[in-house]
Coordinates of C-alpha atoms in Angstrom, one line a residue:
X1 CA -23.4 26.0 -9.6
X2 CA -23.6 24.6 -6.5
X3 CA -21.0 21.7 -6.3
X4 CA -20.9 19.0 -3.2
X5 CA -17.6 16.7 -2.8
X6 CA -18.0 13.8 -0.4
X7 CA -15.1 11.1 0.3
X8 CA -16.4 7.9 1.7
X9 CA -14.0 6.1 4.2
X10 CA -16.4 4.1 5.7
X11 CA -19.5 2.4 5.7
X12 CA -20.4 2.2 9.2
X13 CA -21.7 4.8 11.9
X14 CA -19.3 4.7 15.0
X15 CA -21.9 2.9 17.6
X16 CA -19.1 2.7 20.4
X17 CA -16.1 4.7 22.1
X18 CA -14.0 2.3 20.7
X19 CA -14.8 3.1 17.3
X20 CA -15.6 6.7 17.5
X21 CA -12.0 7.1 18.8
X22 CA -10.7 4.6 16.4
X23 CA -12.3 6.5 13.5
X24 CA -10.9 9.8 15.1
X25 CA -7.6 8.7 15.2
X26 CA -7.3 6.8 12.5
X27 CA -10.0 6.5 9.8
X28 CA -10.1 10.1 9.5
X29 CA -6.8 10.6 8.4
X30 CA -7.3 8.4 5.5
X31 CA -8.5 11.1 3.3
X32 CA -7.1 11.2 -0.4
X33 CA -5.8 14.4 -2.4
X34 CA -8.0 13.9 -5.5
X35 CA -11.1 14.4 -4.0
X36 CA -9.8 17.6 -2.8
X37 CA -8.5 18.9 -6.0
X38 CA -12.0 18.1 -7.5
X39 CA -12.7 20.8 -4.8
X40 CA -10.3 23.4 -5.8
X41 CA -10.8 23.1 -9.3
X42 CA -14.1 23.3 -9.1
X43 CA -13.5 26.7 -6.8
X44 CA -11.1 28.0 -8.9
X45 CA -13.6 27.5 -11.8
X46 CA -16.1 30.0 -10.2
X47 CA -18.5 27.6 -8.5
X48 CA -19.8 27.6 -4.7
X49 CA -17.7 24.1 -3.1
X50 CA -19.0 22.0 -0.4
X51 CA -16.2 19.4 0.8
X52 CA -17.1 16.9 3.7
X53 CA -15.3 13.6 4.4
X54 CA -17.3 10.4 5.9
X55 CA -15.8 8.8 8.5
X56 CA -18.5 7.3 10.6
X57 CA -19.5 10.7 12.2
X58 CA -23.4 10.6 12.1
X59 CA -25.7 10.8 9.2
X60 CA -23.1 11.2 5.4
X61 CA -26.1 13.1 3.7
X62 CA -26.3 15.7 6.3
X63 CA -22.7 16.5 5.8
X64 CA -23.7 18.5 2.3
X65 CA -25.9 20.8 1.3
X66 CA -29.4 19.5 0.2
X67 CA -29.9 22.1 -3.0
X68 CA -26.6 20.9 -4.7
X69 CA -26.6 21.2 -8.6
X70 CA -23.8 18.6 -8.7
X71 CA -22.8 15.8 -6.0
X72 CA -18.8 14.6 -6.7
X73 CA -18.8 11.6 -4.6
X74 CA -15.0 9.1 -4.4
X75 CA -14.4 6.0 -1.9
X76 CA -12.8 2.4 -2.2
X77 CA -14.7 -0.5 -3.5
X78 CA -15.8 -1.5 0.3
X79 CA -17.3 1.8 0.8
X80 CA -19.3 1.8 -2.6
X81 CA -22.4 0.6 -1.2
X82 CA -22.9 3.6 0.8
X83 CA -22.2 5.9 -2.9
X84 CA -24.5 4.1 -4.8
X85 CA -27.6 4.5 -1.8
X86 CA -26.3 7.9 -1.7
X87 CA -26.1 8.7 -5.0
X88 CA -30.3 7.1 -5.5
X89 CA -31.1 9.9 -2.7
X90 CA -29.1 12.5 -4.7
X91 CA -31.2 12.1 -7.8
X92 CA -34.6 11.4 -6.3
X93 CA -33.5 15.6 -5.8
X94 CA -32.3 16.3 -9.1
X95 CA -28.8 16.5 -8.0
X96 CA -26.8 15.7 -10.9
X97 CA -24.4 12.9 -9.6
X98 CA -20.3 12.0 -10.6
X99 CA -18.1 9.5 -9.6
X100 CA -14.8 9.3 -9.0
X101 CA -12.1 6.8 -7.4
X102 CA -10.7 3.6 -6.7
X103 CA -13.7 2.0 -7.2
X104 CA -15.2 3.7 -10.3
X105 CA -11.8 3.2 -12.1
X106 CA -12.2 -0.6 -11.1
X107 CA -15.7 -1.4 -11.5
X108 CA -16.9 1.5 -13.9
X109 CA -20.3 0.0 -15.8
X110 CA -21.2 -1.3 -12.0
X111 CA -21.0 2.4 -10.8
X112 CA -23.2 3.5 -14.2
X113 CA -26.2 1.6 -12.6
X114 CA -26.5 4.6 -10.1
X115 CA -24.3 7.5 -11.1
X116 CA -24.7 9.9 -14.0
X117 CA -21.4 9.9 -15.1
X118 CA -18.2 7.7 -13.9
X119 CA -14.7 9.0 -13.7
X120 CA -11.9 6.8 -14.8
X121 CA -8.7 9.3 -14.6
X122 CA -9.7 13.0 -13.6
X123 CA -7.8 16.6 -13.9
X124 CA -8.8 20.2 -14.0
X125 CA -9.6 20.2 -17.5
X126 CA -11.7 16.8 -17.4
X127 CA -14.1 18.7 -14.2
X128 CA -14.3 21.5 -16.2
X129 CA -15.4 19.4 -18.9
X130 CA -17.9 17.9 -16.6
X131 CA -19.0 21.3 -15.0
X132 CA -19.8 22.5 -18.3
X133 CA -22.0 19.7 -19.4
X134 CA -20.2 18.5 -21.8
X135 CA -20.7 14.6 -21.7
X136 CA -23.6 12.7 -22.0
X137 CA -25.1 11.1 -19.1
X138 CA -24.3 7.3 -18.2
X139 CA -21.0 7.9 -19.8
X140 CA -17.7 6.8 -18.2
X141 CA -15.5 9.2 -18.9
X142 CA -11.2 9.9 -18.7
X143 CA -8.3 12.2 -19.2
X144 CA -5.8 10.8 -21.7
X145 CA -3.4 13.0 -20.1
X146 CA -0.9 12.1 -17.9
X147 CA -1.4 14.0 -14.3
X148 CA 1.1 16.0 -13.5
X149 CA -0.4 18.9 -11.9
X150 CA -2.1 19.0 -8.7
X151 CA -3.5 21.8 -6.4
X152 CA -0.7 23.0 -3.6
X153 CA -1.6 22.5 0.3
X154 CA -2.1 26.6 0.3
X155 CA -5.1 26.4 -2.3
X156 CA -5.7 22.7 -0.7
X157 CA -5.8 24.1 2.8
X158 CA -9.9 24.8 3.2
X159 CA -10.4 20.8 2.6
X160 CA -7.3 19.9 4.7
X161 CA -8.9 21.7 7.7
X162 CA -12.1 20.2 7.1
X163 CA -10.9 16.6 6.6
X164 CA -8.2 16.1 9.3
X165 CA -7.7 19.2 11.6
X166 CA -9.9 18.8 15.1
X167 CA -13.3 20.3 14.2
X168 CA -12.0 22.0 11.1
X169 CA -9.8 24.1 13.0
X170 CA -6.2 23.3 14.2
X171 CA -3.9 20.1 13.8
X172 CA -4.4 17.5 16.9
X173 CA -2.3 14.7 17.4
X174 CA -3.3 12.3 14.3
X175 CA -3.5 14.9 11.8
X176 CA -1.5 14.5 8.4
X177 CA -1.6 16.3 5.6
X178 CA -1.5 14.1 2.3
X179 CA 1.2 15.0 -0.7
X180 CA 2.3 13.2 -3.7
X181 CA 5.9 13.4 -4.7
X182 CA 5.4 10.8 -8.1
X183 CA 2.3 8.5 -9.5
X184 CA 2.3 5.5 -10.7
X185 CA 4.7 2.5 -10.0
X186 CA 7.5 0.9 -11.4
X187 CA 6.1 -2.8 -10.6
X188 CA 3.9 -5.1 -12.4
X189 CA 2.2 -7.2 -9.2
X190 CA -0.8 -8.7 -10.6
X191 CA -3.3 -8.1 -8.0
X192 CA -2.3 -3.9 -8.0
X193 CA -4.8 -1.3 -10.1
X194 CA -1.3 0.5 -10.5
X195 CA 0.7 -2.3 -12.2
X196 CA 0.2 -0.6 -15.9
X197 CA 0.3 3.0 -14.4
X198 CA 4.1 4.4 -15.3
X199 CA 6.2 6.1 -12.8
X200 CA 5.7 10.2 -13.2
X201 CA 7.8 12.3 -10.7
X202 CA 6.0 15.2 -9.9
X203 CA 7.3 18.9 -9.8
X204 CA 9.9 18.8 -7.1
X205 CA 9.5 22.9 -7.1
X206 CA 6.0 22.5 -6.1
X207 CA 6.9 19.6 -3.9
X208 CA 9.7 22.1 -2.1
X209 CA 7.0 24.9 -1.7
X210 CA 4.4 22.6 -0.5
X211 CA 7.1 21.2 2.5
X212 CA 8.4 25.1 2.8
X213 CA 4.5 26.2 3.4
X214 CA 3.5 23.5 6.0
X215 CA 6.6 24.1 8.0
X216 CA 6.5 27.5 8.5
X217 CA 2.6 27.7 8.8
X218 CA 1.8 24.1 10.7
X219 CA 5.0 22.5 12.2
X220 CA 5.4 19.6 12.8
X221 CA 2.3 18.4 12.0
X222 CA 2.8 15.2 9.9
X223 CA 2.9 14.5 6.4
X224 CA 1.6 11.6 4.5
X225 CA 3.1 10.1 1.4
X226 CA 0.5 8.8 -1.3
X227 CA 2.8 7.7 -4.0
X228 CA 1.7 4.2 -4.8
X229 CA 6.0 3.2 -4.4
X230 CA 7.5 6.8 -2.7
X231 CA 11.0 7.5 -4.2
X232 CA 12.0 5.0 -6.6
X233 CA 13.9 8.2 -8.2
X234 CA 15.4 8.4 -4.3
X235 CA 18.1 11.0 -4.4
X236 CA 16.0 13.5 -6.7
X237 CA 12.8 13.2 -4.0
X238 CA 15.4 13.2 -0.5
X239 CA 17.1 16.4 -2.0
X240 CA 13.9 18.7 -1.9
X241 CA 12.9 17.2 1.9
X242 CA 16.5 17.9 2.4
X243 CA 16.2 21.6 1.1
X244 CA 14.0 22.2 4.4
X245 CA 15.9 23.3 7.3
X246 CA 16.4 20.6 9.8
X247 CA 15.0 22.0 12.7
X248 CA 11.2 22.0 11.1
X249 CA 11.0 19.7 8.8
X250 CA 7.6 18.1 9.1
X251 CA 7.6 14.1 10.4
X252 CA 6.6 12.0 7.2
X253 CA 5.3 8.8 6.7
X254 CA 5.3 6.6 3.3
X255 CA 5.1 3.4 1.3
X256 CA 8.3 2.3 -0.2
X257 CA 9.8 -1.2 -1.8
X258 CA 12.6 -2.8 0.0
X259 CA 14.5 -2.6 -2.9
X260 CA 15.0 1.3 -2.4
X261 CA 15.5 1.2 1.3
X262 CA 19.5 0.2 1.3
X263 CA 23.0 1.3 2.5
X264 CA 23.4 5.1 3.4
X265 CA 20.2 6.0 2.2
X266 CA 18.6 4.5 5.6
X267 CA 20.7 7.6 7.4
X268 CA 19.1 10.4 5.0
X269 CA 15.6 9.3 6.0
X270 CA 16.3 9.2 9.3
X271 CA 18.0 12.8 8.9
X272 CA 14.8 14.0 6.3
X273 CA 12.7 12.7 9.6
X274 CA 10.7 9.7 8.4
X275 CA 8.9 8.8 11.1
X276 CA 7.4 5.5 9.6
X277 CA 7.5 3.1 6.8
X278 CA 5.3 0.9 4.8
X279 CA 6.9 -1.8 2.7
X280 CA 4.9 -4.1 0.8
X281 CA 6.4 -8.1 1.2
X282 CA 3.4 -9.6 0.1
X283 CA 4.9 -13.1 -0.4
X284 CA 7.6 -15.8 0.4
X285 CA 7.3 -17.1 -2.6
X286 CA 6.8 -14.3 -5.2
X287 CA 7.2 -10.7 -6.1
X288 CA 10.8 -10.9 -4.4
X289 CA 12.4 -7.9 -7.0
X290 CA 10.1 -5.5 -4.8
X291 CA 11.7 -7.1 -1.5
X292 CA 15.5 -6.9 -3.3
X293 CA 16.4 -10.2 -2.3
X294 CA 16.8 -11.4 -6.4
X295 CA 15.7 -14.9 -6.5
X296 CA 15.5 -16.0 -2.7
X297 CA 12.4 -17.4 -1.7
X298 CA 11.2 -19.2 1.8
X299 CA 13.6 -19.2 4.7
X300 CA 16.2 -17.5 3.0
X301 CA 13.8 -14.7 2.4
X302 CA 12.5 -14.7 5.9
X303 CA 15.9 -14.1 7.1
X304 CA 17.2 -11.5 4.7
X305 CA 14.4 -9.6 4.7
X306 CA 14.2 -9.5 8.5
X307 CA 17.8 -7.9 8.5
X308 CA 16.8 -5.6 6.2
X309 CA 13.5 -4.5 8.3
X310 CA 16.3 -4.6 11.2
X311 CA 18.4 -1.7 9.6
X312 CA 15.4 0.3 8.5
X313 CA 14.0 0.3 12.2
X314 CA 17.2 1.8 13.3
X315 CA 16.8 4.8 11.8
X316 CA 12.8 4.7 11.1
X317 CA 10.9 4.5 14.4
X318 CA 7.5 3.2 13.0
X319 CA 7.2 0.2 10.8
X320 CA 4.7 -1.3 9.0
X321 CA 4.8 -4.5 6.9
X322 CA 2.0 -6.0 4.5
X323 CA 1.5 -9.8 3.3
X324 CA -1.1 -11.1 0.8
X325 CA -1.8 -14.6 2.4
X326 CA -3.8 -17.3 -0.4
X327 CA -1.8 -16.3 -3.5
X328 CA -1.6 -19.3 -6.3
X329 CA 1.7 -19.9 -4.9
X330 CA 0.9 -20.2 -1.5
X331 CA 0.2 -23.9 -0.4
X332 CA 0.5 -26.0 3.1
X333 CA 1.4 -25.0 6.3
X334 CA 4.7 -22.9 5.3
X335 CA 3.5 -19.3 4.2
X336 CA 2.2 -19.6 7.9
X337 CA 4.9 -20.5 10.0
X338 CA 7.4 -18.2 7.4
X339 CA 5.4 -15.5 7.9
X340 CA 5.1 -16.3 11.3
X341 CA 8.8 -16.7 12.1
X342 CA 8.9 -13.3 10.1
X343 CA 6.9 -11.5 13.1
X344 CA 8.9 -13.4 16.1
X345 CA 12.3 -12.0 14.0
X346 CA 10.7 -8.2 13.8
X347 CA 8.2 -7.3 16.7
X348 CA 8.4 -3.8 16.1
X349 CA 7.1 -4.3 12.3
X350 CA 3.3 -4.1 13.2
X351 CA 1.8 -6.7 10.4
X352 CA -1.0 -6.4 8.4
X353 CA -2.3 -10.0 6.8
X354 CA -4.2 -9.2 3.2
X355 CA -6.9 -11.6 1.2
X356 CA -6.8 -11.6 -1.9
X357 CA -9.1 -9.5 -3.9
X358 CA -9.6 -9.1 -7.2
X359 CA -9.9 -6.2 -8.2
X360 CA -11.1 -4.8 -11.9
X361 CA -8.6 -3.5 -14.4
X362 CA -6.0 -6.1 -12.6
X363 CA -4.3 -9.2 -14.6
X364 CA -5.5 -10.9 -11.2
X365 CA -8.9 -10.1 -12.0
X366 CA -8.5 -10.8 -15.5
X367 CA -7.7 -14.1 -14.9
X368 CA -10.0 -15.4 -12.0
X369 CA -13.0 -13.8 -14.1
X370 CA -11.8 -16.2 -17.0
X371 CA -11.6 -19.1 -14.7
X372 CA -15.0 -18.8 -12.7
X373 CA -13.2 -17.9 -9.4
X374 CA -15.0 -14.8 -8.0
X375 CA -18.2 -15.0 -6.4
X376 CA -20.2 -13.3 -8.1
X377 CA -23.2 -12.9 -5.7
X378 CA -20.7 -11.3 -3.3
X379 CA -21.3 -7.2 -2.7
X380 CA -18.8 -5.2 -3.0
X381 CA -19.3 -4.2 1.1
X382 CA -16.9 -7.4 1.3
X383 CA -14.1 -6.8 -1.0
X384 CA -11.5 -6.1 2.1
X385 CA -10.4 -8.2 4.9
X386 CA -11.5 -10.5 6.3
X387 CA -14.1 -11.7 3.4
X388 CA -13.2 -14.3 0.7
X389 CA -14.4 -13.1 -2.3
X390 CA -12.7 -15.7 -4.7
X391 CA -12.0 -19.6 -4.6
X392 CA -8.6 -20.5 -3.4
X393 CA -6.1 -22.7 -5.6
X394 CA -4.5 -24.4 -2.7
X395 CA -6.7 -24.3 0.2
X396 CA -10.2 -25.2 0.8
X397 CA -11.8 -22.2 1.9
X398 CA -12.5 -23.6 5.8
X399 CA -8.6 -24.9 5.7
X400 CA -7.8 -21.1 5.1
X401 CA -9.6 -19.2 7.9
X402 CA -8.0 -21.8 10.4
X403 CA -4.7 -20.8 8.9
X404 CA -5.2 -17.5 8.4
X405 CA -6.8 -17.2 12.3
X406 CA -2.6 -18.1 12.8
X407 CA -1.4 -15.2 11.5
X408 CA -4.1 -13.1 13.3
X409 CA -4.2 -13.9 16.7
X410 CA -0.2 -14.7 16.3
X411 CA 1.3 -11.1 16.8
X412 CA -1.5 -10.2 18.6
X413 CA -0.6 -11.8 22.2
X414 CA 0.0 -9.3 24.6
X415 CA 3.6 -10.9 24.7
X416 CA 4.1 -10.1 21.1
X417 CA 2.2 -6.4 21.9
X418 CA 5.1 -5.7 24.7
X419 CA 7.3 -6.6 22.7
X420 CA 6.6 -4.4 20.2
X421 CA 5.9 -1.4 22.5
X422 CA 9.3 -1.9 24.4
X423 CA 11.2 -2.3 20.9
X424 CA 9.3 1.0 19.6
X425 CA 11.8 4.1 20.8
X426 CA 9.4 7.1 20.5
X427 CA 6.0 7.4 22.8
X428 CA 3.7 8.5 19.5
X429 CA 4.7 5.9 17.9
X430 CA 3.7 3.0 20.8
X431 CA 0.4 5.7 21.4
X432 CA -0.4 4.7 17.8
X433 CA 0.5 1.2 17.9
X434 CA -1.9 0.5 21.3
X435 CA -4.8 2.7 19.6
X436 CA -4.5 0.2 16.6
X437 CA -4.4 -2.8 18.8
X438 CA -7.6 -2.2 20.5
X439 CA -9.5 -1.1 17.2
X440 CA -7.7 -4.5 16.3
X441 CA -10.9 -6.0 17.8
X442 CA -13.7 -5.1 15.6
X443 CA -11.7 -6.8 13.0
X444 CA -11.3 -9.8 14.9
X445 CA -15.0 -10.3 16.0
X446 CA -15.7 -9.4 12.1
X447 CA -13.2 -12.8 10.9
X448 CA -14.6 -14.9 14.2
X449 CA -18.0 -14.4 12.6
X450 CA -17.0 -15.6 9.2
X451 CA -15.1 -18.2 10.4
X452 CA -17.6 -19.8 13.2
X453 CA -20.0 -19.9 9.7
X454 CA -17.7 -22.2 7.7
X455 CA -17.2 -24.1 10.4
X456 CA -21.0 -25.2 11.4
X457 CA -22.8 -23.9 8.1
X458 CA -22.4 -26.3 5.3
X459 CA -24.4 -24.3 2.7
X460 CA -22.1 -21.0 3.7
X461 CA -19.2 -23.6 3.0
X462 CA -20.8 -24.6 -0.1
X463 CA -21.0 -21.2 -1.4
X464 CA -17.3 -20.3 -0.8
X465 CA -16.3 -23.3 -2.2
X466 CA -18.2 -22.4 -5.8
X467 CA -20.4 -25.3 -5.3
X468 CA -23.0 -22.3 -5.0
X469 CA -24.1 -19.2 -6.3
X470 CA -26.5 -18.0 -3.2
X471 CA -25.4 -15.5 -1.1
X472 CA -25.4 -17.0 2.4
X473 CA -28.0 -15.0 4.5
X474 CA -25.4 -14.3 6.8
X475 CA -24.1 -11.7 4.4
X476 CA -27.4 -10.0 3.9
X477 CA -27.4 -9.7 7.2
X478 CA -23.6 -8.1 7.5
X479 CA -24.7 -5.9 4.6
X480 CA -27.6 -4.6 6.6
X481 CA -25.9 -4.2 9.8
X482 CA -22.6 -2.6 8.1
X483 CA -24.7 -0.1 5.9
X484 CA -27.2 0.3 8.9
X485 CA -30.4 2.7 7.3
X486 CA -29.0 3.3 4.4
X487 CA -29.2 -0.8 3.4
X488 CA -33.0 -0.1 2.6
X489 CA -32.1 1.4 -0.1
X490 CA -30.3 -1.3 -2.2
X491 CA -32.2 -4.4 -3.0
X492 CA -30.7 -7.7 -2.7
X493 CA -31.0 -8.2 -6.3
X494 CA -29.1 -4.7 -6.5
X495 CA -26.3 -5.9 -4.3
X496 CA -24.8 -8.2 -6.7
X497 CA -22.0 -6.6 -9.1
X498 CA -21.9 -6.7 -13.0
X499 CA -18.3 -7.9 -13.3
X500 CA -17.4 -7.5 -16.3
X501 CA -13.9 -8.6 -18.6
X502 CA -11.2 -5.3 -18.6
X503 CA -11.4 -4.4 -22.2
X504 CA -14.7 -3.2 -21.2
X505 CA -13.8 -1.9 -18.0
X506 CA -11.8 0.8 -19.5
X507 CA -11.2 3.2 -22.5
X508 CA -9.8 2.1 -25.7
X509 CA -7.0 4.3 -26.3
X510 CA -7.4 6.7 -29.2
X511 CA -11.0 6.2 -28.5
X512 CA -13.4 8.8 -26.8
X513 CA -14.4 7.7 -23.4
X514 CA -18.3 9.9 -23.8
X515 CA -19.7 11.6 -27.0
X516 CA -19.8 15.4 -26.7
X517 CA -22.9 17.1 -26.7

């Protein structure tokens, strides 16, 4: 067969130099490792592979064959829009079409309204399945095994080049090559589709020959973490990065709690060559055992945490910290000026200020479903920042965009910016921290638009206050100009999601996810 595998990271053609070079450097580098298993599976399975990534370069159909048997398509719920016009294009050609995901494991029977099959949880056995035609179409369908084994870089490497090495050839300056050292998470946070996922280290033999094969055949070109919580079994994950020699071990980025980031451990990532760090705060008010603080909340948590950011930048020279701003336990003025006071402490933390968003499988979705609190007109092209896609318990949603507006244009002075170029010690990393600031703009002209509206549109208000179920023209419009051609091909009726309650988002366990043919 003929098999295509397409990773959506974006919706939108790059229409400036801003952009194309923001997408270049950045957006580019966001591809994920299961797409390109799918790909390597489906090679080592006998079939002819086509791998492309989107990200914004052009036309996405043109980056696959047109004769495909089989289209594997993957992307985040903000990108889905662009799967499911893809995927009607794909079977106006008899294509047969599969999706995999972030979104298909959150909004599944959403995804079965233009795909032939959904994947929930994927391996080499479940795609052989699939290759073999063994479901029936409009079926979602699910490994019940736990993964634990994934393609190495060396059988990875064809994808690798094609998705973040400069014009599929050799490594440039933003290129990472993904790994996973563990899946799943130790934590519970409500508003995570990983809180009921358990903690699996993977091999650390394959992890060892995975570092060993990059340094000797691409050094120092860095690597990218994509454990949901990296190292939570620390020493057992340092010892194989410590088994490479110093001299080329590869520069490494992840995503770790606080609560693992303490005492001497600090010196063996600095010695492993961790390069940057992102740590998930979320809140002053809650989720403080990921933070390690115990039960300290507000100012108390401001300060210890900033200490602890403190001692991690000593030995990690990039930092990056995320908040979730309009929890339930967020109310008045003080998330803001904590969170606020947070930045002043930390300038060389660059900040990134989450919505809330609910997304399926979650107890946070769970419960604002039950309670009426998503709007359910909303497309899923707005289920990232800077949209509101749910009413807020403490805020009225006005009240929030001039709060949030704070925490945006806050560390994003060029005081704060020099600041947090003159406390970053390595040029790369201040090269990567300007490049963000000026993509930084799109995003802000994206938020001044939405918040201009709830300011002189009463109807727009109306709607995000659940007074009203009408999508505001104004997002028609965003959809149209976001998705650019490819918005003809979903109808406005077709824009709005079925939501629909988690047991039948997902598989019963015990049950079979498709009937066999």
């Amino acid at each position: 067969m003929r098999v295509g595998v397409l990773e959506l990271l974006t919706t939108t053609r790059a229409s400036s130099l801003t952009q194309v070079m923001g997408h270049y450097l950045i957006t580019k580098q966001y591809t994920s490792i299961m797409p390109q298993a799918v790909a390597v599976w489906s090679r080592q399975l006998g079939h002819q592979v086509f791998y492309a990534t989107y990200y914004g370069q052009g036309d996405p159909k043109k980056l696959l064959p047109d004769d495909l048997d089989l289209v594997f398509i993957a992307c985040y719920t903000q990108t889905s829009p662009l799967a499911y016009a893809l995927a009607k294009l794909y079977r106006k050609e008899k294509t047969l079409t599969v999706f995999g995901g972030p979104h298909a494991k959150s909004f599944p029977q959403d995804c079965l309204r233009y795909f032939d099959l959904v994947v929930q949880q994927c391996d080499k056995a479940l795609v052989a399945d699939i290759l073999g035609g063994a479901f029936d179409l409009g079926s979602v369908v699910s490994s019940d095994r736990t993964l634990t084994d994934l393609p190495s870089v060396e059988e990875r490497m064809p994808e690798i080049k094609v998705s973040s090495f400069f014009r599929g050839k050799r490594p440039y300056i933003a290129t990472n090559i993904a790994l996973l050292a563990s899946v799943g998470c130790p934590y519970t946070c409500n508003f995570c589709t990983d809180w009921n996922n358990p903690y699996v280290v993977l091999s650390p033999d394959q992890l060892e020959e995975d570092l060993r094969y990059i340094s000797q055949n691409w050094p120092k070109v860095k690597v990218s973490f994509h454990d949901p919580n990296f190292a939570i079994k620390f020493d057992q994950t340092l010892d194989v990065l410590e088994k490479i020699p110093a001299d080329v071990r590869s520069p490494y980025i992840m995503e770790s709690s606080l609560s693992v980031l303490r005492g001497p451990r600090l010196q063996r990532l600095s010695d492993t060559n961790c390069i940057y760090v992102a740590p998930g705060i979320e809140s002053w008010s809650s989720y403080s055992n990921k933070a390690g603080v115990g039960t300290k909340t507000g100012s108390e948590k401001v300060r210890l945490v900033a200490e602890h950011i403190e001692a991690i930048h000593a030995h990690v020279p990039g930092m990056q910290v995320n908040f979730i701003f309009g929890l339930d336990v967020d109310e008045g003025d003080e998330p803001v000026e904590l969170t606020k006071e947070f930045m002043g402490l930390t300038p060389y933390a660059w900040p990134v200020v989450n919505i809330p968003i609910p997304f399926g499988g979650t107890p946070l979705y769970d419960e604002y479903l039950e309670k009426g609190r998503i709007l359910t007109s909303m497309p899923f092209m707005f289920y990232y920042f800077p949209y509101l896609v749910t009413t807020l318990k403490n805020y009225d949603p006005l009240t929030y965009y001039r709060k949030l507006k704070e925490l945006l244009v806050y560390p994003a002075t060029l005081k704060m910016m020099w600041r947090r170029l003159r406390t970053t010690p390595t040029w790369a990393m201040r090269f990567f921290y300007t490049s963000r600031y000026f993509r930084k703009g799109e995003q802000t002209r994206r938020f001044n638009r939405v918040l201009k509206m709830m300011e002189t549109d009463r109807q727009f208000r109306a709607f995000h206050e659940g007074e009203s179920t009408v999508l505001p023209e104004f997002y028609h419009q965003e959809f149209d100009r976001l998705l650019g051609p490819y918005a003809t091909l979903l109808s406005r009726e077709e824009r709005k999601p079925v939501l629909s309650p988690t047991d039948q988002l997902h598989p019963v366990e015990g049950i079979p996810t498709a009937s066999r043919k």
